[in-house]
XYZ file of C-alpha atoms in Angstrom:
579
model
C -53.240 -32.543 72.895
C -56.145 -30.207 72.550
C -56.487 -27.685 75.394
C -59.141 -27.911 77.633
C -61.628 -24.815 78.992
C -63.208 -24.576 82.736
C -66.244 -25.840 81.600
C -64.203 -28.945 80.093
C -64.872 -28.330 76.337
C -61.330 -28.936 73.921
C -60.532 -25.435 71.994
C -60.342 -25.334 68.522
C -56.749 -24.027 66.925
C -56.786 -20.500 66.211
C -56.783 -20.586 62.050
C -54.985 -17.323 60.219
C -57.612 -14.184 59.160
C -58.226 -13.620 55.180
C -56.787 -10.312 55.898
C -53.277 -12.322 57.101
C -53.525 -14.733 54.115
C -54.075 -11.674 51.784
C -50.902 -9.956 53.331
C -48.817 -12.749 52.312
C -50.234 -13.712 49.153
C -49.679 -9.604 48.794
C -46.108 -9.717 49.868
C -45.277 -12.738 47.560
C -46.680 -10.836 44.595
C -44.751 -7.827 45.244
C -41.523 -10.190 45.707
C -42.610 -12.097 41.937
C -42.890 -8.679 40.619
C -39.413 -7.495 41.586
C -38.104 -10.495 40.063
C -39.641 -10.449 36.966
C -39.511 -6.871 36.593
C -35.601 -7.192 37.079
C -35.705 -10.560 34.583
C -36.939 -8.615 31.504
C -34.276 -6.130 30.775
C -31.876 -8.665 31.958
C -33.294 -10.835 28.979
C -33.897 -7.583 26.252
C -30.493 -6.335 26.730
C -28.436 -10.104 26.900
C -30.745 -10.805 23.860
C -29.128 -7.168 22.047
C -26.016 -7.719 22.892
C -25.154 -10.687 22.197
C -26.447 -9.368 18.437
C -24.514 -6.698 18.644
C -21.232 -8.761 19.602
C -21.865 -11.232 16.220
C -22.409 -7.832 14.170
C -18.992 -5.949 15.888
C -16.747 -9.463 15.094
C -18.052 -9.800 11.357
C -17.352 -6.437 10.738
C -13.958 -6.440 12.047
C -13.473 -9.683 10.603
C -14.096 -7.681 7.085
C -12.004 -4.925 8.195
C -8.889 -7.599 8.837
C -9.371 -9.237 4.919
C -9.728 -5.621 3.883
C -6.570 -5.206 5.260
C -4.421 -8.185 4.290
C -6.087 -8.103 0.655
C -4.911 -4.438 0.564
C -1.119 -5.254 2.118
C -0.904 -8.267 -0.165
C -1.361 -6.348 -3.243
C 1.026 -3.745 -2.652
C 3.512 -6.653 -1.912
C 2.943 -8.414 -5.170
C 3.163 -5.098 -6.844
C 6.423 -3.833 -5.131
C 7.904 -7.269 -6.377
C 6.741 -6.472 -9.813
C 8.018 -3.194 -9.760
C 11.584 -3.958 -9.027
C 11.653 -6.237 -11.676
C 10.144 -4.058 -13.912
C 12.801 -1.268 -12.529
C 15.535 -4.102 -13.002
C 13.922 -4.308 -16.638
C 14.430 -0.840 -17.267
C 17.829 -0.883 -16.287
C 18.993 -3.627 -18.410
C 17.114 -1.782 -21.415
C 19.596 1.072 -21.035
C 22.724 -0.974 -21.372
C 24.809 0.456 -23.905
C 25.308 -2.743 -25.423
C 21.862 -2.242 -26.989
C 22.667 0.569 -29.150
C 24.362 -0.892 -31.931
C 22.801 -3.727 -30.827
C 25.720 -5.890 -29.669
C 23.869 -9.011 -29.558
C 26.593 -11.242 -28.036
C 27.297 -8.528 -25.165
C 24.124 -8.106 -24.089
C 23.653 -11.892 -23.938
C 26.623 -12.373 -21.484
C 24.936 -9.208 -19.464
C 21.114 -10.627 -19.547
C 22.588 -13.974 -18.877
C 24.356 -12.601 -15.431
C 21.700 -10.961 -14.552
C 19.085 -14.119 -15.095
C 22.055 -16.023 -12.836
C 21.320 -13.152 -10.278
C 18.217 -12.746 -9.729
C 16.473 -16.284 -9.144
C 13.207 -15.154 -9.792
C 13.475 -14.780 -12.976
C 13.399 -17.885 -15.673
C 14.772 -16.019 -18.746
C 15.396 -12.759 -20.545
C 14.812 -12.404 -24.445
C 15.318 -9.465 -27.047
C 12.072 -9.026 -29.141
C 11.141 -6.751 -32.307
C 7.919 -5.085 -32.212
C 6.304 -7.680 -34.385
C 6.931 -10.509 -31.563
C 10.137 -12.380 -33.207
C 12.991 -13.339 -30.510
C 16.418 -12.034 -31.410
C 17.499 -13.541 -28.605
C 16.925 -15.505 -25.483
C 19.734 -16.305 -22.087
C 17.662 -19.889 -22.344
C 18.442 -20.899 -25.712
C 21.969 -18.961 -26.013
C 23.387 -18.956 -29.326
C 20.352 -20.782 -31.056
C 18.708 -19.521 -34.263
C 15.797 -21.884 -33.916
C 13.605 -19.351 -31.188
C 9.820 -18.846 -32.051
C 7.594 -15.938 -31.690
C 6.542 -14.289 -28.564
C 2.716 -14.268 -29.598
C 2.026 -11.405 -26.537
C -0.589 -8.090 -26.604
C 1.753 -6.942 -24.322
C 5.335 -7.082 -26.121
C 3.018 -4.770 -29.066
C 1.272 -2.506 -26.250
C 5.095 -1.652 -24.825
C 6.504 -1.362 -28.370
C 3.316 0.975 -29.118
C 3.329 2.989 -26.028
C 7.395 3.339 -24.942
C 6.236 2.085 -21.990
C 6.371 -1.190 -19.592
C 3.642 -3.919 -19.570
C 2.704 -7.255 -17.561
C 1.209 -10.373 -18.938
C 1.028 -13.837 -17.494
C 1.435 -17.171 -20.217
C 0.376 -20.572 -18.989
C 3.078 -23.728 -18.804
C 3.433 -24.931 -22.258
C 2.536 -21.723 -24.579
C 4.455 -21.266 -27.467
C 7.705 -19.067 -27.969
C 8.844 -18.616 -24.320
C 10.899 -21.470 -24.076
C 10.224 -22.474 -20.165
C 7.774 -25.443 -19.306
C 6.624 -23.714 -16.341
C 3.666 -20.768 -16.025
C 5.490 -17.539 -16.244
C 4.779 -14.135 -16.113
C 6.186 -11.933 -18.535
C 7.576 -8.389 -17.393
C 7.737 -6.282 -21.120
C 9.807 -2.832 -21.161
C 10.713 -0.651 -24.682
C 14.297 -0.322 -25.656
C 14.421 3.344 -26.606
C 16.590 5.161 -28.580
C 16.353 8.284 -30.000
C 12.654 8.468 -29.121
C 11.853 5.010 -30.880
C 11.477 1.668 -29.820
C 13.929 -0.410 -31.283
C 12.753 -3.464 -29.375
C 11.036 -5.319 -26.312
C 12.811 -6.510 -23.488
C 10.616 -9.678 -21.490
C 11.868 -10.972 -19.017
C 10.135 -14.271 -17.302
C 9.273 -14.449 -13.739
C 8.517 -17.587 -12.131
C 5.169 -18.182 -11.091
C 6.273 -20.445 -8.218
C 8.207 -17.439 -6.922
C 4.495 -15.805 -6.389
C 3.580 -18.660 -4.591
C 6.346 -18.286 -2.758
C 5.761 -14.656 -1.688
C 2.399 -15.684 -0.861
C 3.176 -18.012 1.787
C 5.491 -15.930 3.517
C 2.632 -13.092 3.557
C 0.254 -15.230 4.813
C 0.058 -15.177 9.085
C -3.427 -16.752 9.943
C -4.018 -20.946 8.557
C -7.442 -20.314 8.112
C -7.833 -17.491 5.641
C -7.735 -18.246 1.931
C -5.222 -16.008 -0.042
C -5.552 -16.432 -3.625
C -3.554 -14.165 -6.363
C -5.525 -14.110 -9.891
C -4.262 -12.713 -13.213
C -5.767 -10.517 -15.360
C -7.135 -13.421 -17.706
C -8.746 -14.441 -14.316
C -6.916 -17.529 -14.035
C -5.188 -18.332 -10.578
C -1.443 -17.550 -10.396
C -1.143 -17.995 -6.323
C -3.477 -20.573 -3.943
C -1.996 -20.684 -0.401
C -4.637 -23.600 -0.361
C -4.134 -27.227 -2.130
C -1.625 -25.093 -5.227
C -1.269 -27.917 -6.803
C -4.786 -28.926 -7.665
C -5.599 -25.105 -8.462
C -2.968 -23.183 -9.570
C -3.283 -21.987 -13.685
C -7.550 -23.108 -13.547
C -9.996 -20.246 -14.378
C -11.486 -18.611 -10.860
C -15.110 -19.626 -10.715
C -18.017 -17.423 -11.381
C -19.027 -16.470 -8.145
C -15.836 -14.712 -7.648
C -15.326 -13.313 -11.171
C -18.955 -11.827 -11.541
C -18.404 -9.344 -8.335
C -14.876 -8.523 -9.166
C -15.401 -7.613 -12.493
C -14.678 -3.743 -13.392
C -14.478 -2.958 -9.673
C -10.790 -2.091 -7.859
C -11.874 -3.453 -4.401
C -14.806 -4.632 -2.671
C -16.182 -7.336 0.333
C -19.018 -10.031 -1.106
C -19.407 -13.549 -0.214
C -18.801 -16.341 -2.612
C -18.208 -19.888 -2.918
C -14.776 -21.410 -3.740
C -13.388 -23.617 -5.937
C -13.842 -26.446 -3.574
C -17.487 -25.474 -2.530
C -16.601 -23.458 0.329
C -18.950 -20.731 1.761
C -16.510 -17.616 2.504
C -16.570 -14.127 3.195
C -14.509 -12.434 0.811
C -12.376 -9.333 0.364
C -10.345 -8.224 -3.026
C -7.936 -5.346 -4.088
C -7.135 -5.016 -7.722
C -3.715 -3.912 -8.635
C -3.254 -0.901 -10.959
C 0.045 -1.813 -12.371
C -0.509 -5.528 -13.215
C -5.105 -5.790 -13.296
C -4.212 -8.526 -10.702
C -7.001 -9.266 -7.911
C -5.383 -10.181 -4.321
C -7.979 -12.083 -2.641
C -8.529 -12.605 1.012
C -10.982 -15.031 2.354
C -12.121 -16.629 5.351
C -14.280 -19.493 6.476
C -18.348 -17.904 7.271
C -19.815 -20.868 8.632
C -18.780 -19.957 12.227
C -20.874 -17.105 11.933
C -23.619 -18.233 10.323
C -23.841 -20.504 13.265
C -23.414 -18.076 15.629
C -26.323 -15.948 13.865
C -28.634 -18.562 13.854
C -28.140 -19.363 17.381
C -28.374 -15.794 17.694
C -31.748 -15.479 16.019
C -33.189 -18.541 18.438
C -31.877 -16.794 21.393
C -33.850 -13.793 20.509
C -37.067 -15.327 19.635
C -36.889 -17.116 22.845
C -35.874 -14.024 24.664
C -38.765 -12.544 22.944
C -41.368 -15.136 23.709
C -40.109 -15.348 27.590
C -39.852 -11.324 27.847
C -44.097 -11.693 26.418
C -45.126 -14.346 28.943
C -43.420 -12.215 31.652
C -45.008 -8.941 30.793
C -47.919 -10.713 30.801
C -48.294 -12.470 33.945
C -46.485 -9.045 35.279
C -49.337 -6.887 33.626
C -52.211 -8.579 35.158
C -50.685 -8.747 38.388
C -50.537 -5.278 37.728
C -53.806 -5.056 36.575
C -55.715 -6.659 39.637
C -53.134 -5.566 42.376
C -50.473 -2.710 42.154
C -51.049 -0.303 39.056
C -49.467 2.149 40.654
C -46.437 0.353 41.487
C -46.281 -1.121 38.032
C -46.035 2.550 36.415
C -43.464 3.133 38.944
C -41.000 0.306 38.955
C -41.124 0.735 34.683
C -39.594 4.251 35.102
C -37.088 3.236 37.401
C -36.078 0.380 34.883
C -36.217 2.717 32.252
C -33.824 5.105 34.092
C -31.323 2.106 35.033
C -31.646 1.194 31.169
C -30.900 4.405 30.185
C -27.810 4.666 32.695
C -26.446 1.591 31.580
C -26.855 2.941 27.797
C -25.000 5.914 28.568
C -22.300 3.499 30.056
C -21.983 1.891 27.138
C -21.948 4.736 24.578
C -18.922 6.791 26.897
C -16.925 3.250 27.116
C -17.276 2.785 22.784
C -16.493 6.182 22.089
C -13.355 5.912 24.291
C -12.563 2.608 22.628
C -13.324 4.088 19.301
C -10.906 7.247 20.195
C -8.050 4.612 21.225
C -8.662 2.635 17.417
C -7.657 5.993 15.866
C -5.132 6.895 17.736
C -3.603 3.830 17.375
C -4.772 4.183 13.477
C -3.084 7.346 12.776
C 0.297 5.553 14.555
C 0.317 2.614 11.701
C -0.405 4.721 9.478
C 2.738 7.040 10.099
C 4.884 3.692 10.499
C 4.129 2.385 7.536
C 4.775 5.438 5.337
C 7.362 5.488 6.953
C 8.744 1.685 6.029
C 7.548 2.767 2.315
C 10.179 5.328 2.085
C 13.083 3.111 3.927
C 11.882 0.543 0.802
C 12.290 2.700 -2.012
C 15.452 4.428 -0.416
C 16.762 0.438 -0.581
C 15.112 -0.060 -3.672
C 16.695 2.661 -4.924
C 20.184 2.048 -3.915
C 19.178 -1.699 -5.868
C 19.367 0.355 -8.739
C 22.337 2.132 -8.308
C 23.990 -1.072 -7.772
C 22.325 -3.004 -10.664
C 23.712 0.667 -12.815
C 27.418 -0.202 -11.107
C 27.113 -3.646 -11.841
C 26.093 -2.990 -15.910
C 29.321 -0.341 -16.004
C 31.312 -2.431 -14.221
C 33.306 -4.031 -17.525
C 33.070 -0.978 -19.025
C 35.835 1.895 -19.784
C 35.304 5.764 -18.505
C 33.957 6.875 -21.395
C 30.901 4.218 -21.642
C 30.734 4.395 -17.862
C 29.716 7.652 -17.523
C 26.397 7.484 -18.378
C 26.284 4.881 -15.704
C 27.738 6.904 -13.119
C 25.371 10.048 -14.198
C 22.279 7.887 -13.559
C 23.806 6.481 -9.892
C 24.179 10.281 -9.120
C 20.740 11.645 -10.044
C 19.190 8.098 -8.226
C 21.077 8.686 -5.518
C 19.351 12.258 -5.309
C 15.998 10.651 -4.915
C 17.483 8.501 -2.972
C 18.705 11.000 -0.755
C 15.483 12.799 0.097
C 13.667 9.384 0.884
C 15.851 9.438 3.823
C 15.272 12.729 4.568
C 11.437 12.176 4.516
C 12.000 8.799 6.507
C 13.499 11.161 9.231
C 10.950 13.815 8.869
C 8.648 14.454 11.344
C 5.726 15.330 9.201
C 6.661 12.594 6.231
C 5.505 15.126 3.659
C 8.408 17.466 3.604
C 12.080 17.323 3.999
C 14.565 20.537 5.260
C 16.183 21.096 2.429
C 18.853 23.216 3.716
C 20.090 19.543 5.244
C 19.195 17.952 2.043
C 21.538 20.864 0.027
C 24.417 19.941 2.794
C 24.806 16.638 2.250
C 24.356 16.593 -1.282
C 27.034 19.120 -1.550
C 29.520 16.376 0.021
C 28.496 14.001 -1.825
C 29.114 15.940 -5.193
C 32.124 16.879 -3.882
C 33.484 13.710 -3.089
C 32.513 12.118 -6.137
C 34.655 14.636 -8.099
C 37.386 14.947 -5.770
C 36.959 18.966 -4.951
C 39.497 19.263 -2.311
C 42.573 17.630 -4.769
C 41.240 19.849 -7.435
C 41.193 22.700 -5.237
C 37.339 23.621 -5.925
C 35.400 25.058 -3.045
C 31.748 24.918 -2.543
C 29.895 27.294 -0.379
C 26.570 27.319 0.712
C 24.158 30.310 1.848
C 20.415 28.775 2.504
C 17.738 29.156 4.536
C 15.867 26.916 6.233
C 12.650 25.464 4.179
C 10.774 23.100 4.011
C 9.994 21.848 0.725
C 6.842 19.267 0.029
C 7.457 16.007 -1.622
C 6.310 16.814 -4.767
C 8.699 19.337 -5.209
C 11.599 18.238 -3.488
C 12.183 15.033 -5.665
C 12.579 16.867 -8.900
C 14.203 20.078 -7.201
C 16.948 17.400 -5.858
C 17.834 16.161 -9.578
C 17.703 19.911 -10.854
C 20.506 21.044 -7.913
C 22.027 17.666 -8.792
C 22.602 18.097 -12.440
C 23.646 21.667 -12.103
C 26.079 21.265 -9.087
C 27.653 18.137 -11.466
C 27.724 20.140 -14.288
C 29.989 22.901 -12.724
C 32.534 20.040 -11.429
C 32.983 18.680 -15.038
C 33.113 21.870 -16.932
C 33.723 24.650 -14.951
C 37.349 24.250 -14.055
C 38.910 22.727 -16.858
C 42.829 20.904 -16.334
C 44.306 22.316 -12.900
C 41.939 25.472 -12.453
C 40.791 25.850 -9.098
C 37.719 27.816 -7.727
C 34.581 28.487 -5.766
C 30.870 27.243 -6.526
C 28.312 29.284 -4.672
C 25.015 27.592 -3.771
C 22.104 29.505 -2.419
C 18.573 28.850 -1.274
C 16.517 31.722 -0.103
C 12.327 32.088 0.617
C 10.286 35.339 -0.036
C 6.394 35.466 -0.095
C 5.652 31.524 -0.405
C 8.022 31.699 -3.242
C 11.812 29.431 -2.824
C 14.445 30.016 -5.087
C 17.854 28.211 -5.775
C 20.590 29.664 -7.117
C 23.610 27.723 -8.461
C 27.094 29.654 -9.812
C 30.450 29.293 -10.391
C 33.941 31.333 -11.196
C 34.905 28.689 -13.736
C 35.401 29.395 -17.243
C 31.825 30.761 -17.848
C 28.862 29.081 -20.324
C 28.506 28.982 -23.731
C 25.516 27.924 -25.680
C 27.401 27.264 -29.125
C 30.486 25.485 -27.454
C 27.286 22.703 -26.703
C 25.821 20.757 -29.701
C 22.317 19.175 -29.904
C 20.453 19.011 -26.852
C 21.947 17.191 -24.264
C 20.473 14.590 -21.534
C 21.252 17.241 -18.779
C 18.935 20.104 -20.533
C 16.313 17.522 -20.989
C 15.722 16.921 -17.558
C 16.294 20.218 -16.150
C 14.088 21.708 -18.079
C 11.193 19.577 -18.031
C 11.817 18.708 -14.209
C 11.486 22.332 -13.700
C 8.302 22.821 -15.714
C 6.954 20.237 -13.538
C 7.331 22.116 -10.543
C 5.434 25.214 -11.894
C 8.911 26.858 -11.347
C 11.084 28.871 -13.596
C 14.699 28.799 -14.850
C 16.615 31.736 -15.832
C 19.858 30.549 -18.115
C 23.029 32.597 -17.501
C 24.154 34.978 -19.991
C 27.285 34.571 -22.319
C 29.958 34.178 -20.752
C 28.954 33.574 -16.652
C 27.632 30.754 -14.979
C 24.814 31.478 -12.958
C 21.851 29.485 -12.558
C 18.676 30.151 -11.003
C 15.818 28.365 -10.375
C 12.326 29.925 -8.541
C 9.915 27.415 -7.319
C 6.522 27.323 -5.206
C 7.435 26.093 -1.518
C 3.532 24.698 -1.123
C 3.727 21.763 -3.403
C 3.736 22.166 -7.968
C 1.970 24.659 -9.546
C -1.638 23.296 -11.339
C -0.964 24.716 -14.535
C 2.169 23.204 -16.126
C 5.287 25.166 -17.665
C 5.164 25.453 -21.329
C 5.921 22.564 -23.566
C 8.287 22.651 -26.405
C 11.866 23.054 -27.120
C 14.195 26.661 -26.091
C 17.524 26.154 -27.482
C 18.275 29.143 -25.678
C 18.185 27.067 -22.108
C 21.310 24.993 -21.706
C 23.282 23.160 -19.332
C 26.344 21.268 -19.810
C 25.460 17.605 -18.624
């Protein structure tokens, strides 16, 4: 009802003042403001970072293939290299001196029956003709090896790898092989080729069991650029050419990160390592569409983000314009500051993520040289006991070559496991490494029946790896050649080993009370010179012979790693060791 006055007339209702309806049109602007100031750094920095996000996973999604390309070529090439060492071995069998054809059959032949890797073995002369092969034993009827490689290791003294496609002539196996080539040298000349087969399937094989994530692509590609590996559909690509798009980038280059298209018309992001002992690319690949998705949607979120940010700014600025300038100005520093703060957030949080990555860097790094050194110390010992197995039918005179090359690989040997226990990995204490090759030695000769002593007087030093490898088959050969000539028939006595450090400068000193040295009791120039001198030279060291008569070796090295300029070449008759 309307209220009444005294005079009887209804009142009117009171209606609000402009200066009321100003105030609250005033206070909701000011409230509109605050929200849409707030919205548009909200908006710019969601927009940023979800950019930044899609550019932090791709590149540590090219990191990862970097990676796995890199760890999958030094697999392939490790299982190269011990059939290549395996190679080597069989190419010093003494059965290929005369040659003995039928002996070294019966060896190759065990050894094809124990390694399953490998498809065959065969005896070739520098022009390519078979003399033999374990698959065709016996048979007259074996064709040519038509290989570059078989003439490049005949040429150079040195071991080569080349791949031949199923069903190319002379190798006798239906299956894609690839063909491991190593000199048999004697007297400084090749006499012959060893080739031995290896499976192809066998890659395969190894690439499957490297491979931890279904959807990356590992693919292993020869150096004709045909694929040897496919952990994808083998069986529709293995032995086909690799398409352009990946050939073109990988040509000439050891490593790089492109994106190409596969075989099967696939879109990937792709990584590559060439090998340096076989020319092989290991390929890594993964799927890019995800990300190109993920981009795109990207993209649209920021033009959006853009577009809203404008129209904000916008309705914000002529609000500002018309109402609060000063309030405007004031509530833009204050984001700006907040910005700023949460910037600074950011950058202290990456650089402490960024200091945990290299930590934890440096750690993998240190366990995996680590693992490299236990896996040549075992691939090492594979040799010795590949050496035992060839000298195993053998009588002491023809064994002891064998036995001489299980002692100086055990010496390497010997210091991998020194450096796999060092705390720096670069170095090894080779007063330790001087004890326990002394029992060893000693052992192997049987120095307490024979009555010999050895004594040892070192210091403690450190020696780098680049010395300490050839330094160990210098003290090896030395200490072995006082055990078989020193003390000849029941005569007992006392080797004297000393290491000692002065000025940066180490120096190893090897002597006996045996019978003494004497140049002219040694004809020719033995194995045992050959690599003392020459190991020595690498070094930068010297070596200082004993005079007529005494034994006394001594050897002065530098203790921070071989000299640059090498020790002079040639032959000195006058530097002899009995070996």
């Amino acid at each position: 009802m309307r209220a009444t006055t005294a005079t009887g007339r209804s009142a009117r209702p009171v209606e609000p003042s402009y200066a009321e309806q100003a105030s609250r049109w005033r206070t909701l602007y000011f409230f509109a403001a605050a929200v849409l100031a707030a919205l548009i750094p909200i908006i710019l920095f969601a927009g940023l970072w979800l950019r930044s996000e899609l550019r932090d996973s791709q590149r540590d999604l090219e990191d990862f293939l970097t990676s796995r390309a890199a760890a999958l070529s030094q697999t392939v090439d490790a299982e190269v290299q011990r059939g290549i060492t395996a190679l080597q071995a069989m190419a010093a069998l003494p059965s290929l001196d005369q040659p003995n054809l039928p002996e070294f059959q019966a060896q190759a032949t065990h050894m094809v029956a124990a390694i399953p890797q490998w498809a065959f073995v065969s005896l070739v002369d520098s022009q390519g003709r078979q003399l033999l092969n374990t698959m065709r034993p016996g048979s007259d009827d074996l064709r040519d090896i038509g290989s570059d490689a078989i003439r490049r290791a005949a040429e150079t003294k040195g071991s080569c790898v080349s791949t031949r496609a199923a069903g190319e002539s002379g190798t006798a196996y239906d299956g894609q092989v690839v063909l491991i080539c190593a000199p048999v040298i004697r007297d400084g000349e090749s006499r012959g080729v060893l080739v031995a087969g290896i499976k192809a399937q066998s890659l395969q094989q190894l690439l499957l069991r490297q491979r931890e994530d279904e959807r990356l692509l590992s693919v292993i590609i020869d150096e004709r650029g045909r694929i040897l590996a496919r952990s994808r559909a083998p069986e529709h690509f293995i032995g086909r050419d690799a398409n352009e798009d990946l050939r073109g980038p990988t040509a000439g280059q050891s490593f790089g990160l492109f994106t190409a298209s596969t075989l099967d018309g696939q879109d990937v992001i792709t990584s590559f390592q060439r090998s340096p002992l076989t020319g092989w690319l290991s390929v890594m690949a993964a799927d890019r569409g995800h990300f190109d998705q993920i981009s795109s949607q990207s993209r649209w979120a920021m033009v959006t983000t853009g577009i809203l940010s404008l129209i904000i700014a916008s309705v914000l600025g002529i609000f500002v314009f018309y109402n609060v300038m000063e309030r405007r100005v004031s509530e833009e520093r204050l984001a700006a500051s907040r910005a700023l703060g949460e910037l600074d957030a950011r950058l202290l949080a990456t650089t402490q993520e960024s200091l945990a990555e290299q930590r934890k860097a440096a750690s993998e790094r240190e366990v995996l040289l680590r693992e490299i050194y236990h896996r040549v110390k075992n691939n090492l010992q594979i040799v010795q006991s590949l050496l035992r197995l060839g000298s195993r039918n053998l009588n002491d005179e023809q064994r002891e070559p064998f036995e001489s090359a299980v002692r100086r690989i055990g010496a390497m040997a010997r210091v991998h496991t020194l450096l796999y226990n060092s705390p720096d990995l670069a170095s090894i204490d080779f007063k330790e490494y001087l004890e326990g090759l002394i029992r060893e030695i000693a052992d192997a000769f049987a120095g307490d029946e024979r009555g010999i002593v050895t004594e040892l007087e070192a210091d403690t030093m450190r020696v780098p790896l680049d010395t300490a490898v050839p330094l160990a088959f210098v003290a090896a050969e030395l200490m072995t050649n006082a055990y078989k000539h020193a003390f000849p028939g029941d005569r007992r006595g006392i080797i004297t080993v000393a290491a000692t450090r002065k000025d940066g400068q180490g120096t190893l000193t090897i002597a006996d009370n045996g019978v003494g040295f004497s140049a002219e009791a040694i004809p020719g120039r033995p194995l045992g010179l050959t690599i003392v001198t020459k190991l020595v030279q690498q070094i930068g060291g010297t070596f200082e012979q004993p005079e007529a008569g005494q034994a006394v070796f001594r050897i002065t090295f530098p203790l921070e790693g071989p000299a640059a300029k090498p020790g002079p070449a040639g032959d000195r008759s006058a530097t002899t060791v009995q070996a």
